[in-house]
Amino acid sequence: FDVIGVLLAFLMVFKTQTAYNQFWQATDQVDGLLQTSRSLAMTAVTGFAKIDEADQEARRVVRLLTLHYFIIIEVFQRTGENATADAHIKDQLRNDIRYLCGENE
């Protein structure tokens, strides 16, 4: 039983470490997406500064980037092995997405 116990302990540690690494890789990817969205938003705001209707266009770009981020999070929560089963969380995120969408989007 000692050998089996040691092997089982090793397998449990390996499985836990793998899951932990996958979690942090996914977190890093989402953080990278957020950083890219922020960079694009800052570029849009400064790029539209020389146009007459700059404020409206810059707000639209920032709104669409925010909408893109929320849609990706919603897809992550809706699909896969760890999909959220709580209807309240899904409805809240979908309401946030509806709020950001325009009439033609």
Short mmCIF file of C-alpha atoms in Angstrom, two decimals:
data_model
loop_
_atom_site.label_atom_id
_atom_site.label_comp_id
_atom_site.label_asym_id
_atom_site.label_seq_id
_atom_site.Cartn_x
_atom_site.Cartn_y
_atom_site.Cartn_z
CA PHE A 1 0.00 0.00 0.00
CA ASP A 2 2.91 2.35 0.53
CA VAL A 3 3.97 2.23 -3.13
CA ILE A 4 0.40 2.77 -4.35
CA GLY A 5 -0.04 5.65 -1.90
CA VAL A 6 3.12 7.36 -3.13
CA LEU A 7 2.10 6.92 -6.78
CA LEU A 8 -1.39 8.23 -6.07
CA ALA A 9 0.02 11.24 -4.23
CA PHE A 10 2.37 11.97 -7.13
CA LEU A 11 -0.49 11.77 -9.64
CA MET A 12 -2.68 14.07 -7.54
CA VAL A 13 0.08 16.67 -7.25
CA PHE A 14 0.79 16.48 -10.99
CA LYS A 15 -2.92 16.87 -11.86
CA THR A 16 -3.33 19.79 -9.46
CA GLN A 17 -0.22 21.52 -10.80
CA THR A 18 -1.41 21.11 -14.39
CA ALA A 19 -4.82 22.58 -13.58
CA TYR A 20 -3.18 25.46 -11.72
CA ASN A 21 -0.93 26.22 -14.70
CA GLN A 22 -3.87 26.12 -17.11
CA PHE A 23 -5.82 28.54 -14.92
CA TRP A 24 -2.98 31.07 -14.86
CA GLN A 25 -2.36 30.73 -18.60
CA ALA A 26 -6.03 31.50 -19.26
CA THR A 27 -5.91 34.42 -16.84
CA ASP A 28 -2.82 35.78 -18.59
CA GLN A 29 -4.53 35.49 -21.99
CA VAL A 30 -7.61 37.38 -20.81
CA ASP A 31 -5.38 40.02 -19.21
CA GLY A 32 -3.47 40.37 -22.49
CA LEU A 33 -6.76 40.85 -24.34
CA LEU A 34 -7.76 43.54 -21.86
CA GLN A 35 -4.41 45.31 -22.23
CA THR A 36 -4.70 45.24 -26.02
CA SER A 37 -8.22 46.65 -25.83
CA ARG A 38 -7.03 49.45 -23.57
CA SER A 39 -4.19 50.24 -25.95
CA LEU A 40 -6.56 50.34 -28.93
CA ALA A 41 -8.96 52.58 -27.00
CA MET A 42 -6.18 55.03 -26.12
CA THR A 43 -4.99 55.03 -29.74
CA ALA A 44 -8.53 55.66 -30.98
CA VAL A 45 -9.08 58.53 -28.59
CA THR A 46 -5.83 60.24 -29.58
CA GLY A 47 -6.25 59.39 -33.27
CA PHE A 48 -9.71 60.94 -33.47
CA ALA A 49 -8.56 64.11 -31.69
CA LYS A 50 -7.96 65.86 -35.04
CA ILE A 51 -11.40 65.11 -36.51
CA ASP A 52 -14.44 67.37 -36.00
CA GLU A 53 -16.72 64.60 -34.70
CA ALA A 54 -13.89 63.06 -32.72
CA ASP A 55 -15.69 62.68 -29.42
CA GLN A 56 -18.55 60.65 -30.88
CA GLU A 57 -16.28 58.36 -32.92
CA ALA A 58 -13.84 57.81 -30.05
CA ARG A 59 -16.72 56.90 -27.73
CA ARG A 60 -18.04 54.46 -30.31
CA VAL A 61 -14.67 52.72 -30.66
CA VAL A 62 -14.24 52.46 -26.90
CA ARG A 63 -17.82 51.14 -26.55
CA LEU A 64 -17.23 48.51 -29.24
CA LEU A 65 -13.95 47.40 -27.62
CA THR A 66 -15.74 47.06 -24.28
CA LEU A 67 -18.52 45.14 -26.00
CA HIS A 68 -15.96 42.82 -27.60
CA TYR A 69 -14.43 42.06 -24.19
CA PHE A 70 -17.84 41.34 -22.61
CA ILE A 71 -18.84 39.04 -25.48
CA ILE A 72 -15.64 37.02 -25.13
CA ILE A 73 -16.19 36.65 -21.38
CA GLU A 74 -19.80 35.61 -22.04
CA VAL A 75 -18.66 32.96 -24.52
CA PHE A 76 -16.16 31.62 -21.97
CA GLN A 77 -18.86 31.42 -19.32
CA ARG A 78 -21.38 29.80 -21.66
CA THR A 79 -19.18 27.12 -23.24
CA GLY A 80 -16.69 24.49 -22.21
CA GLU A 81 -16.39 22.14 -19.28
CA ASN A 82 -16.58 24.92 -16.72
CA ALA A 83 -19.63 26.65 -18.18
CA THR A 84 -21.64 28.69 -15.71
CA ALA A 85 -24.92 27.02 -14.84
CA ASP A 86 -26.24 29.98 -12.85
CA ALA A 87 -28.91 31.68 -14.96
CA HIS A 88 -28.63 34.91 -12.96
CA ILE A 89 -24.96 35.37 -13.92
CA LYS A 90 -25.70 34.64 -17.58
CA ASP A 91 -28.63 37.06 -17.63
CA GLN A 92 -26.61 39.81 -15.94
CA LEU A 93 -23.81 39.53 -18.50
CA ARG A 94 -26.26 39.43 -21.41
CA ASN A 95 -28.02 42.53 -20.07
CA ASP A 96 -24.66 44.30 -19.90
CA ILE A 97 -24.03 43.33 -23.52
CA ARG A 98 -27.50 44.52 -24.60
CA TYR A 99 -26.88 47.85 -22.85
CA LEU A 100 -23.67 48.40 -24.82
CA CYS A 101 -25.16 47.44 -28.19
CA GLY A 102 -26.60 50.03 -30.48
CA GLU A 103 -29.83 49.64 -32.40
CA ASN A 104 -28.07 48.35 -35.53
CA GLU A 105 -25.61 46.03 -33.77
#
